[in-house]
Coordinates of C-alpha atoms (C1' of nucleotides) in Angstrom, one line a residue:
Chain A
M26 CA -11.3 32.1 -1.7
T27 CA -9.9 28.7 -2.3
N28 CA -6.4 27.6 -1.1
R29 CA -5.3 27.7 -4.7
E30 CA -6.5 31.3 -5.2
V31 CA -4.8 32.5 -2.0
A32 CA -1.6 30.8 -3.0
D33 CA -1.7 32.2 -6.5
L34 CA -2.1 35.7 -5.1
L35 CA 0.9 35.3 -2.7
R36 CA 3.0 34.1 -5.6
L37 CA 2.0 37.1 -7.6
I38 CA 3.0 39.4 -4.8
A39 CA 6.3 37.5 -4.6
D40 CA 7.0 38.2 -8.3
M41 CA 6.1 41.8 -7.8
L42 CA 8.4 42.2 -4.9
E43 CA 11.3 40.6 -6.9
I44 CA 10.7 42.9 -9.8
K45 CA 10.6 45.8 -7.4
G46 CA 14.0 44.8 -6.2
E47 CA 13.2 43.9 -2.6
V48 CA 15.5 41.5 -0.8
V49 CA 14.9 38.1 -2.5
Y50 CA 14.2 36.5 0.9
K51 CA 11.0 38.4 1.2
A52 CA 9.7 37.0 -2.1
L53 CA 10.9 33.6 -1.0
A54 CA 8.9 33.9 2.2
Y55 CA 5.7 34.6 0.2
R56 CA 6.3 31.7 -2.0
K57 CA 7.0 29.4 0.8
A58 CA 3.8 30.4 2.5
A59 CA 2.0 29.9 -0.8
D60 CA 3.3 26.4 -1.2
N61 CA 2.3 25.4 2.3
I62 CA -1.2 26.9 1.9
E63 CA -1.7 25.0 -1.4
A64 CA -0.5 21.7 0.2
L65 CA -2.5 22.3 3.4
G66 CA -5.1 19.7 2.7
R67 CA -7.6 21.7 4.7
D68 CA -9.7 24.7 3.7
I69 CA -7.8 27.8 4.5
N70 CA -11.1 29.6 5.4
E71 CA -11.7 27.1 8.1
V72 CA -8.1 27.5 9.5
W73 CA -8.8 31.2 9.5
R74 CA -12.1 30.9 11.3
Q75 CA -10.4 28.8 13.9
G76 CA -7.7 31.6 14.2
K77 CA -4.9 29.1 13.4
L78 CA -3.3 30.8 10.4
R79 CA 0.0 31.1 12.4
E80 CA 0.1 27.3 12.6
I81 CA 0.8 27.2 8.9
P82 CA 4.5 26.9 8.4
G83 CA 5.9 30.1 6.8
V84 CA 3.0 32.3 8.0
G85 CA 4.2 34.8 10.6
E86 CA 2.9 37.9 12.1
A87 CA 2.8 40.0 8.9
L88 CA 1.3 37.3 6.6
E89 CA -1.3 36.4 9.2
K90 CA -2.5 40.0 9.2
K91 CA -2.6 40.1 5.4
L92 CA -4.3 36.7 5.1
D93 CA -6.9 37.8 7.7
E94 CA -7.7 40.9 5.7
L95 CA -7.9 38.9 2.5
L96 CA -10.1 36.2 3.8
R97 CA -12.3 38.6 5.7
T98 CA -12.8 41.2 2.9
G99 CA -11.8 39.4 -0.2
R100 CA -9.3 42.2 -0.8
L101 CA -5.8 43.1 0.1
G102 CA -4.7 46.7 0.5
Y103 CA -1.0 45.8 0.3
Y104 CA -1.5 44.1 -3.0
E105 CA -3.4 47.0 -4.4
E106 CA -0.6 49.4 -3.4
L107 CA 1.9 47.1 -5.1
Q108 CA -0.1 47.2 -8.2
E109 CA 0.3 50.9 -8.3
E110 CA 4.0 50.4 -8.5
I111 CA 4.4 47.3 -10.5
P112 CA 1.6 46.6 -13.1
V113 CA 0.5 43.0 -13.4
G114 CA 1.6 43.1 -17.1
V115 CA 5.2 43.3 -16.0
V116 CA 4.8 40.1 -14.0
S117 CA 3.5 38.4 -17.1
L118 CA 6.9 38.9 -18.7
L119 CA 8.4 36.4 -16.2
S120 CA 6.7 33.6 -18.1
I121 CA 9.2 34.1 -20.9
P122 CA 12.1 31.7 -20.5
D123 CA 15.3 33.5 -19.7
V124 CA 13.4 36.6 -18.5
G125 CA 13.7 37.0 -14.8
P126 CA 12.8 39.9 -12.5
K127 CA 15.7 42.1 -13.6
T128 CA 15.1 41.7 -17.3
A129 CA 11.3 42.2 -16.8
K130 CA 11.9 45.4 -15.0
L131 CA 14.3 46.6 -17.7
L132 CA 11.9 45.8 -20.5
W133 CA 9.2 47.6 -18.8
E134 CA 11.1 50.7 -17.8
K135 CA 13.0 51.2 -21.0
L136 CA 10.5 49.9 -23.5
G137 CA 7.2 50.1 -21.7
A138 CA 6.5 46.4 -22.2
L139 CA 3.5 45.2 -20.4
S140 CA 2.8 41.9 -22.2
V141 CA 4.6 39.1 -23.9
A142 CA 3.3 40.5 -27.2
D143 CA 5.0 43.9 -26.4
V144 CA 8.3 42.1 -25.9
E145 CA 7.9 40.1 -29.0
R146 CA 7.3 43.2 -31.1
A147 CA 10.2 45.1 -29.6
A148 CA 12.5 42.1 -30.2
R149 CA 11.4 41.8 -33.8
E150 CA 12.2 45.5 -34.2
G151 CA 15.7 45.0 -32.8
K152 CA 15.1 47.1 -29.8
L153 CA 16.2 44.6 -27.2
R154 CA 19.8 44.5 -28.3
Q155 CA 20.1 48.2 -27.5
L156 CA 19.4 47.7 -23.8
P157 CA 22.2 47.6 -21.3
G158 CA 23.3 44.1 -20.6
L159 CA 21.5 42.6 -23.5
G160 CA 22.9 41.9 -27.0
V161 CA 21.9 40.3 -30.3
R162 CA 22.1 36.8 -28.8
S163 CA 19.9 37.7 -25.9
E164 CA 17.3 39.3 -28.2
Q165 CA 17.3 36.1 -30.3
R166 CA 17.1 33.9 -27.2
I167 CA 14.1 35.8 -25.8
L168 CA 12.3 35.6 -29.1
E169 CA 12.8 31.9 -29.2
G170 CA 11.6 31.7 -25.6
I171 CA 8.4 33.5 -26.6
E172 CA 7.9 31.1 -29.4
S173 CA 8.3 28.1 -27.2
L174 CA 6.0 29.7 -24.7
Y175 CA 3.3 29.9 -27.4
R176 CA 3.9 26.2 -28.2
R177 CA 3.9 25.0 -24.7
T178 CA 0.2 24.8 -23.7
T179 CA 0.2 23.2 -20.3
R180 CA 1.9 20.8 -18.0
I181 CA 2.2 17.2 -19.1
P182 CA 0.3 14.4 -17.3
L183 CA 2.5 11.9 -15.7
G184 CA 1.0 9.1 -17.8
V185 CA 2.2 10.9 -21.0
A186 CA 5.7 11.9 -19.8
W187 CA 6.6 8.6 -18.1
P188 CA 6.7 6.4 -21.2
V189 CA 8.5 9.1 -23.2
A190 CA 11.1 9.4 -20.5
N191 CA 11.7 5.7 -20.3
E192 CA 12.0 5.4 -24.0
L193 CA 14.7 8.1 -24.1
A194 CA 16.5 6.7 -21.1
Q195 CA 16.6 3.3 -22.8
A196 CA 17.9 4.8 -26.1
L197 CA 20.7 6.6 -24.2
R198 CA 21.5 3.4 -22.2
Q199 CA 22.1 1.6 -25.5
E200 CA 24.0 4.4 -27.0
L201 CA 26.4 4.5 -24.0
G202 CA 26.4 0.9 -23.1
T203 CA 25.6 1.5 -19.5
D204 CA 22.6 1.0 -17.1
T205 CA 23.0 4.2 -15.2
V206 CA 20.6 6.4 -17.0
E207 CA 17.4 7.3 -15.3
P208 CA 14.4 9.6 -15.4
V209 CA 14.6 11.9 -12.3
G210 CA 13.0 15.2 -11.2
S211 CA 9.3 15.4 -10.7
L212 CA 8.9 12.3 -12.9
R213 CA 10.8 10.2 -10.4
R214 CA 8.7 11.7 -7.6
M215 CA 5.7 10.7 -9.7
K216 CA 4.0 14.1 -9.6
D217 CA 0.6 14.1 -11.3
T218 CA 1.9 16.4 -14.0
V219 CA 5.4 17.4 -15.0
G220 CA 6.7 20.5 -16.6
D221 CA 9.6 18.8 -18.4
I222 CA 11.5 15.6 -18.4
D223 CA 14.7 15.3 -16.4
L224 CA 17.3 12.6 -17.1
L225 CA 20.4 11.6 -15.3
A226 CA 23.4 9.7 -16.6
A227 CA 26.4 8.4 -14.6
Y228 CA 29.3 7.9 -17.0
E229 CA 33.1 7.8 -16.8
E230 CA 33.3 10.6 -19.4
P231 CA 30.3 12.8 -18.7
E232 CA 30.8 15.1 -21.7
Q233 CA 30.3 12.0 -24.0
A234 CA 27.0 11.3 -22.3
T235 CA 25.6 14.8 -22.9
A236 CA 27.0 14.7 -26.4
A237 CA 25.3 11.4 -27.1
F238 CA 22.1 12.8 -25.6
V239 CA 21.8 15.8 -27.8
R240 CA 22.4 13.6 -30.8
L241 CA 19.5 11.3 -30.1
P242 CA 17.1 11.2 -33.1
Q243 CA 14.1 12.4 -31.0
V244 CA 15.9 15.7 -30.4
A245 CA 14.5 18.7 -32.4
E246 CA 16.3 21.6 -30.9
I247 CA 19.3 22.1 -28.5
L248 CA 18.6 24.8 -25.9
S249 CA 22.0 24.5 -24.1
H250 CA 24.8 22.1 -24.1
G251 CA 27.7 21.9 -21.7
P252 CA 30.0 19.2 -20.5
T253 CA 27.8 18.1 -17.6
R254 CA 24.4 19.3 -18.6
A255 CA 22.3 19.9 -21.6
S256 CA 18.7 20.9 -22.4
V257 CA 16.8 20.0 -25.5
V258 CA 13.3 20.1 -27.0
L259 CA 11.9 16.9 -28.6
Y260 CA 9.9 16.7 -31.8
N261 CA 6.8 16.1 -29.7
G262 CA 7.4 19.5 -28.0
L263 CA 8.5 18.1 -24.6
Q264 CA 11.6 19.7 -23.0
V265 CA 14.2 17.3 -21.7
D266 CA 17.1 18.2 -19.4
I267 CA 20.0 15.9 -18.7
R268 CA 22.8 16.0 -16.1
A269 CA 25.8 13.7 -16.3
L270 CA 28.6 13.0 -13.8
K271 CA 31.1 10.3 -13.0
P272 CA 29.6 7.2 -11.3
E273 CA 31.4 7.8 -8.1
R274 CA 29.1 10.7 -7.5
Y275 CA 26.0 8.9 -8.7
G276 CA 24.1 8.9 -5.4
S277 CA 24.5 12.6 -4.8
L278 CA 23.5 13.4 -8.3
L279 CA 20.5 11.1 -8.2
Q280 CA 19.4 12.6 -4.9
Y281 CA 20.0 16.2 -6.0
F282 CA 18.3 15.9 -9.4
T283 CA 15.3 14.1 -8.0
G284 CA 14.4 17.1 -5.9
S285 CA 12.1 18.6 -5.0
K286 CA 13.9 21.8 -4.7
E287 CA 12.2 22.5 -1.4
H288 CA 13.3 19.1 -0.1
N289 CA 16.8 19.7 -1.2
V290 CA 17.0 23.1 0.4
K291 CA 15.9 21.6 3.7
L292 CA 18.5 18.8 3.4
R293 CA 21.3 21.4 2.7
T294 CA 20.2 23.4 5.7
L295 CA 20.3 20.2 7.8
A296 CA 23.8 19.5 6.3
L297 CA 25.0 22.9 7.3
S298 CA 23.9 22.4 10.9
K299 CA 26.2 19.3 10.9
G300 CA 29.1 21.3 9.5
L301 CA 28.7 19.9 6.0
S302 CA 28.0 21.6 2.7
L303 CA 25.8 19.5 0.3
S304 CA 25.7 19.9 -3.4
E305 CA 25.1 17.5 -6.4
Y306 CA 28.7 16.5 -6.1
G307 CA 28.5 15.3 -2.6
F308 CA 29.3 16.6 0.8
K309 CA 32.2 18.9 1.7
R310 CA 33.6 19.6 5.2
G311 CA 36.1 22.4 4.6
D312 CA 38.3 21.1 1.7
Q313 CA 37.5 17.5 2.5
E314 CA 35.1 15.8 0.1
L315 CA 32.7 13.0 1.0
L316 CA 31.4 11.2 -2.1
C317 CA 28.1 9.3 -2.2
P318 CA 28.0 6.5 -4.8
K319 CA 24.6 5.5 -3.6
E320 CA 21.6 7.6 -2.9
E321 CA 21.3 6.1 0.6
D322 CA 24.7 7.5 1.4
V323 CA 23.4 11.0 1.2
Y324 CA 20.6 10.4 3.7
H325 CA 22.8 8.3 6.0
A326 CA 25.4 11.1 6.2
L327 CA 22.6 13.3 7.6
D328 CA 21.5 10.5 10.1
L329 CA 18.4 9.9 8.1
P330 CA 16.9 6.8 6.6
W331 CA 16.5 6.8 2.8
I332 CA 13.3 8.7 1.9
P333 CA 11.2 7.4 -1.0
P334 CA 11.1 9.9 -3.9
E335 CA 7.3 10.3 -3.8
L336 CA 7.6 11.9 -0.4
R337 CA 10.3 14.4 -1.2
E338 CA 8.1 17.6 -1.2
D339 CA 9.1 19.1 2.1
R340 CA 5.7 18.2 3.5
G341 CA 7.1 16.8 6.8
E342 CA 9.0 13.8 5.4
I343 CA 12.4 15.0 6.7
E344 CA 11.0 15.5 10.2
A345 CA 9.3 12.1 10.0
A346 CA 12.5 10.5 8.9
Q347 CA 14.4 12.1 11.8
Q348 CA 11.8 10.7 14.2
G349 CA 11.8 7.2 12.6
K350 CA 8.2 7.8 11.6
L351 CA 8.3 7.4 7.8
P352 CA 5.3 5.5 6.5
K353 CA 5.8 2.1 5.0
L354 CA 4.3 3.1 1.6
I355 CA 2.0 0.9 -0.4
E356 CA 3.6 -0.9 -3.3
R357 CA 2.3 -2.0 -6.6
N358 CA 2.5 -5.7 -5.5
D359 CA 0.3 -5.1 -2.5
I360 CA -2.7 -4.6 -4.9
R361 CA -4.8 -7.8 -5.1
G362 CA -7.5 -6.6 -7.5
D363 CA -9.0 -3.7 -9.5
L364 CA -12.3 -2.5 -8.3
H365 CA -13.3 -0.3 -11.3
V366 CA -13.2 -1.5 -14.9
H367 CA -15.5 -1.3 -17.9
T368 CA -16.3 -3.8 -20.6
D369 CA -18.0 -3.9 -24.0
W370 CA -21.3 -4.1 -22.1
S371 CA -21.1 -0.3 -21.9
D372 CA -18.4 1.9 -23.5
A373 CA -15.2 -0.1 -23.3
A374 CA -13.4 -2.4 -25.8
A375 CA -12.8 -5.7 -24.1
T376 CA -15.2 -8.5 -23.2
L377 CA -15.8 -9.8 -19.6
A378 CA -13.7 -12.9 -20.4
E379 CA -10.8 -10.8 -21.8
M380 CA -10.8 -8.5 -18.8
A381 CA -10.9 -11.4 -16.4
Q382 CA -8.0 -13.1 -18.2
A383 CA -5.9 -9.9 -18.2
A384 CA -6.5 -9.5 -14.5
Q385 CA -5.4 -13.0 -13.8
K386 CA -2.3 -12.4 -15.8
L387 CA -1.5 -9.5 -13.5
G388 CA -1.8 -11.9 -10.6
Y389 CA -5.0 -10.4 -9.2
E390 CA -7.3 -12.4 -7.0
Y391 CA -10.4 -10.5 -8.0
L392 CA -11.7 -8.0 -10.5
V393 CA -14.8 -5.8 -10.2
I394 CA -16.8 -5.3 -13.4
S395 CA -18.3 -1.8 -13.0
D396 CA -20.0 -0.7 -16.2
H397 CA -21.9 2.5 -16.5
S398 CA -25.5 2.7 -15.3
Q399 CA -28.5 3.5 -17.5
G400 CA -28.4 7.3 -17.0
L401 CA -25.2 7.7 -18.9
G402 CA -26.6 7.2 -22.3
V403 CA -23.5 8.2 -24.2
A404 CA -21.7 5.4 -22.6
R405 CA -24.4 2.8 -23.4
G406 CA -25.2 2.5 -19.7
L407 CA -26.9 -0.7 -18.6
D408 CA -30.6 -0.7 -17.8
I409 CA -31.7 -3.0 -15.0
A410 CA -32.5 -5.9 -17.4
R411 CA -29.1 -5.8 -19.0
L412 CA -27.4 -5.4 -15.6
R413 CA -29.0 -8.7 -14.5
Q414 CA -28.0 -10.4 -17.7
Q415 CA -24.5 -9.3 -17.1
R416 CA -24.7 -10.8 -13.6
A417 CA -25.7 -14.1 -15.0
E418 CA -22.8 -14.1 -17.4
I419 CA -20.4 -13.2 -14.6
D420 CA -21.7 -16.1 -12.5
K421 CA -21.1 -18.4 -15.4
L422 CA -17.6 -17.2 -16.0
N423 CA -16.8 -17.6 -12.3
E424 CA -17.6 -21.3 -12.5
G425 CA -14.5 -21.7 -14.6
F426 CA -12.0 -19.9 -12.4
S427 CA -9.9 -21.1 -9.5
G428 CA -8.2 -18.7 -7.2
F429 CA -9.8 -15.8 -9.0
R430 CA -13.2 -14.2 -8.9
L431 CA -15.1 -11.6 -10.9
L432 CA -17.3 -9.4 -8.8
H433 CA -20.3 -7.7 -10.1
G434 CA -20.4 -3.9 -9.6
A435 CA -21.6 -0.8 -11.4
E436 CA -20.4 2.7 -11.8
V437 CA -23.7 4.4 -10.9
E438 CA -24.6 7.9 -11.9
I439 CA -25.1 10.4 -9.1
R440 CA -28.0 12.4 -10.5
G441 CA -28.2 16.2 -10.2
D442 CA -30.1 15.9 -6.9
G443 CA -27.8 13.3 -5.3
T444 CA -30.2 10.4 -5.9
L445 CA -28.7 7.3 -7.7
D446 CA -29.4 5.9 -11.1
Y447 CA -30.6 2.5 -9.9
P448 CA -33.1 1.9 -7.1
D449 CA -31.9 0.6 -3.8
E450 CA -33.2 -3.0 -4.4
V451 CA -31.0 -3.2 -7.5
L452 CA -28.0 -1.6 -5.8
Q453 CA -28.3 -4.2 -3.1
E454 CA -27.8 -7.0 -5.6
L455 CA -24.4 -5.7 -6.6
D456 CA -21.2 -6.7 -4.9
V457 CA -19.7 -3.2 -5.3
V458 CA -21.4 0.1 -6.0
I459 CA -19.2 3.0 -7.2
A460 CA -21.1 6.3 -7.3
S461 CA -19.7 8.9 -9.7
V462 CA -20.6 12.3 -11.1
H463 CA -20.4 12.6 -14.9
S464 CA -23.0 15.2 -15.7
G465 CA -24.2 18.6 -14.3
L466 CA -20.6 19.4 -13.7
R467 CA -21.2 23.2 -13.5
Q468 CA -23.3 23.1 -10.3
D469 CA -22.3 25.6 -7.7
R470 CA -20.4 24.6 -4.6
E471 CA -23.3 24.1 -2.3
A472 CA -25.4 22.1 -4.8
M473 CA -22.5 19.9 -5.9
T474 CA -21.4 19.2 -2.3
T475 CA -24.9 18.4 -1.1
R476 CA -25.4 16.2 -4.1
V477 CA -22.3 14.1 -3.5
I478 CA -22.9 13.9 0.2
R479 CA -26.4 12.7 -0.3
A480 CA -25.1 9.9 -2.6
M481 CA -22.5 8.9 0.1
R482 CA -25.2 8.6 2.7
N483 CA -26.8 5.9 0.6
P484 CA -25.9 2.7 2.6
H485 CA -25.3 0.7 -0.7
V486 CA -22.7 3.1 -2.0
D487 CA -19.3 1.5 -1.3
I488 CA -17.0 3.8 -3.3
L489 CA -17.1 7.4 -4.4
G490 CA -15.5 7.4 -7.9
H491 CA -13.0 10.0 -9.1
P492 CA -14.2 12.4 -6.3
S493 CA -13.0 15.7 -7.7
G494 CA -13.9 15.2 -11.4
R495 CA -10.8 16.9 -12.6
L496 CA -9.4 16.0 -16.0
L497 CA -5.7 17.1 -16.1
G498 CA -5.1 19.7 -18.8
Q499 CA -8.7 19.6 -19.9
R500 CA -11.1 20.4 -17.1
E501 CA -10.9 21.8 -13.6
A502 CA -12.3 19.9 -10.7
T503 CA -16.0 20.4 -10.0
N504 CA -17.0 22.8 -7.3
V505 CA -17.4 20.1 -4.7
D506 CA -16.1 20.9 -1.2
L507 CA -13.7 18.0 -0.7
D508 CA -13.1 18.8 2.9
A509 CA -16.8 18.2 3.6
V510 CA -16.8 15.1 1.4
L511 CA -13.8 13.6 3.3
R512 CA -15.5 14.2 6.7
V513 CA -18.7 12.5 5.5
A514 CA -16.7 9.7 4.0
A515 CA -15.1 9.1 7.4
E516 CA -18.4 9.2 9.1
T517 CA -20.2 6.9 6.7
H518 CA -17.3 4.5 5.9
T519 CA -17.5 5.4 2.3
I520 CA -14.4 4.4 0.4
L521 CA -12.8 7.1 -1.8
E522 CA -11.3 6.2 -5.1
V523 CA -7.8 7.0 -6.3
N524 CA -8.4 6.8 -10.0
G525 CA -5.2 5.9 -11.9
T526 CA -6.3 7.0 -15.3
P527 CA -3.5 9.3 -16.4
N528 CA -5.6 12.4 -17.0
R529 CA -7.6 11.9 -13.8
L530 CA -5.3 10.9 -10.9
D531 CA -8.2 11.7 -8.7
L532 CA -8.1 12.0 -5.6
D533 CA -4.8 13.9 -5.8
D534 CA -1.9 13.5 -3.4
V535 CA -2.9 16.2 -1.0
H536 CA -6.4 15.0 -0.4
I537 CA -5.3 11.4 -0.2
R538 CA -3.1 12.4 2.7
Q539 CA -5.9 14.3 4.3
A540 CA -8.3 11.3 3.8
I541 CA -5.9 9.0 5.6
Q542 CA -5.5 11.4 8.5
L543 CA -9.3 11.4 8.8
G544 CA -9.4 7.6 8.8
V545 CA -11.0 7.3 5.4
Q546 CA -10.2 4.2 3.4
L547 CA -9.1 4.3 -0.2
A548 CA -9.5 2.1 -3.3
V549 CA -6.8 2.4 -6.0
N550 CA -8.5 1.7 -9.3
T551 CA -7.7 2.0 -13.0
D552 CA -11.1 2.7 -14.5
A553 CA -9.8 0.7 -17.4
H554 CA -11.7 0.8 -20.7
S555 CA -9.5 -1.8 -22.3
V556 CA -7.1 -4.6 -21.4
N557 CA -4.1 -2.3 -21.6
G558 CA -6.0 0.2 -19.4
L559 CA -5.3 -2.2 -16.4
E560 CA -1.6 -1.1 -16.6
V561 CA -2.2 2.4 -15.3
M562 CA -2.5 0.9 -11.8
E563 CA 1.1 2.0 -11.2
Y564 CA 0.1 5.7 -11.5
G565 CA -2.7 5.3 -9.0
V566 CA -0.4 3.6 -6.6
A567 CA 2.1 6.4 -7.2
M568 CA -0.5 9.0 -6.2
A569 CA -1.4 6.9 -3.1
R570 CA 2.3 6.8 -2.2
R571 CA 2.6 10.6 -2.6
G572 CA -0.3 10.8 -0.2
W573 CA 1.6 8.8 2.4
A574 CA -0.7 5.8 2.0
E575 CA 0.3 2.4 3.4
A576 CA -1.2 -0.9 2.2
H577 CA -3.7 -1.1 5.1
H578 CA -5.2 2.3 4.0
V579 CA -6.2 0.7 0.7
V580 CA -9.1 -1.8 0.6
N581 CA -8.0 -3.6 -2.6
T582 CA -4.8 -4.8 -0.9
L583 CA -7.1 -7.1 1.1
P584 CA -7.6 -10.8 0.3
L585 CA -11.0 -11.5 -1.2
P586 CA -12.8 -12.7 2.0
Q587 CA -11.7 -9.6 4.0
L588 CA -12.6 -7.3 1.1
L589 CA -16.1 -8.8 0.9
E590 CA -16.4 -8.3 4.7
R591 CA -15.2 -4.7 4.4
L592 CA -17.8 -4.1 1.7
T593 CA -20.6 -5.0 4.1
L594 CA -19.4 -2.5 6.8
K595 CA -21.6 0.3 5.6
E596 CA -24.9 -1.6 5.4
H597 CA -24.3 -2.9 9.0
S598 CA -23.3 0.5 10.3
T599 CA -25.9 2.6 12.1
I600 CA -24.3 5.9 11.2
R601 CA -25.7 7.3 8.1
Chain B
dG2 C1' 9.0 38.1 5.7
dC3 C1' 10.2 34.0 8.7
dC4 C1' 12.6 31.9 12.3
dG5 C1' 15.6 30.1 16.5
dT6 C1' 19.7 22.6 20.6
dT7 C1' 24.9 27.8 17.7
dT8 C1' 20.8 33.6 17.1
dT9 C1' 14.6 37.6 19.1
dC10 C1' 18.8 39.9 15.1
dG11 C1' 21.1 38.3 11.3
dG12 C1' 21.0 34.9 8.9
dC13 C1' 18.2 32.6 5.1
dC14 C1' 21.3 26.4 -0.4
dC15 C1' 24.5 25.5 -4.2
dG16 C1' 26.4 25.4 -8.7
dA17 C1' 26.2 25.4 -14.2
dC18 C1' 25.4 27.8 -18.2
dT19 C1' 25.0 31.9 -21.1
dG20 C1' 26.0 36.3 -22.7
dT21 C1' 28.1 40.4 -22.1
dT22 C1' 31.5 41.4 -19.6
dT23 C1' 37.0 42.6 -18.8
dT24 C1' 35.6 39.9 -13.6
dC25 C1' 30.4 39.2 -13.4
dA26 C1' 25.2 39.3 -13.4
dG27 C1' 21.1 37.0 -14.6
dT28 C1' 18.5 32.9 -14.9
dC29 C1' 17.5 28.3 -14.0
dG30 C1' 16.9 24.1 -11.5

DNA sequence: GCCGTTTTCGGCCCGACTGTTTTCAGTCG
């Protein structure tokens, strides 16, 4: 079982326990363990083999026993017993907005509902309003919730939500005549996907801010609307929540609303240990209030340095802050060039000259042209003759540049057996070789892992492109064993790509962090297929930051001479 | 079910909004 599968099962059990009516803290404990297993960055099976399950935070005696049974036999007796009591169908009702464990249990016990469709039917027949604690309004609300559930297909990639959120924030800033409107929540933490958009407004009359917000022309439907918070659905189907408070509490609100929930919970616990109570309004010591106009004030009150939003996932950042060991995260301006872009030589829109010009405009010192290799026919991959023609043109262009250089690379297909799409003598001519998997994506774990590792052991392969192959919202990652890939990358000095294309963001944050811990170096690239595509660098950098990357972990922060030297490391290395 | 510079037992974060209530429970973030 994968970490994800184990985590999902623990979360399912947590839901069942809640519906059953167990003390909520029990369910909480399961969820916490699930979160930590998912964010582990190591294969849980390996942790289990080493007998180190207890070292995972949130795993105690009872969960260790259950995990051991699960990983050893693939089954869990405790879960099977629970299933006898609480059918999985009841758990599925929790996906309906405004239906929690109590309501789910009620719907099941009184109406026998075991699916969202059952609830929908009962609601249409007016049966929900007859249940204790529910009325006509609740019935209507649940029905609307089901409809929105059908509309809402999946989480939204960061690259989609980010521009929408900024446009909304800008509209509201103009409406209110203030600067203090910002996207917050998982967006501000730059998570790879977001469930909804959260906005924050600091305004003297908060109720006017929420009122102006629900009146924005983008708003299709108002879900709730109070003096300090409101929730709407846009015409594009995205849900947006806003919170508004007076500016004097701006720092507390910004901190609170940025999350994550887990990070905030830990901060509050920390506050309690110092005799303070923390909420979005600020600190309280007894009746005495301590306001935080700036976000830094919140952290300083807890004797912590300010923590960058990208780290706020309760993955050790608070402990690191306490010990003064927060990383100095890489920034967008540290990037000196893009190592992965395409041109009209293969499947992209812009010419070599256009891409070079755009890169110089961004202040880059270098740009690697890396069109597809011959095997990727659908992308008009370059055969060896055209590749050499391209080299000639790049050389010619370079004569006209000063303080900037085009490098010649290629994104070379990793074939099904792990061999590469150009022979070694051709690879050797290139400044940068990116090896990527684009075909045969359904191979089983062993075949896929062997394939990728074989490619990495080629001394000419500098970078492994989009290592997991995932396409957010469209395609799962391939079966590749990333743990093994990371180990071999460390051993062979192969650079791993952090691909900034919005629906890739690959590597993800968890594996970036693991890579760094193993001493693997990264390249943050855009994989741009147009001039505008170069702009997505900010998403790639955001992923790197979420993975605790500092500038020195990323090779394209190096000045050109050092980069070129780094790129020869593998050929000169004796370890293969 | 986890966990311990206030505890190996008794805690475990805080508040808004909604609807169905006569003072609060459920849900959400």
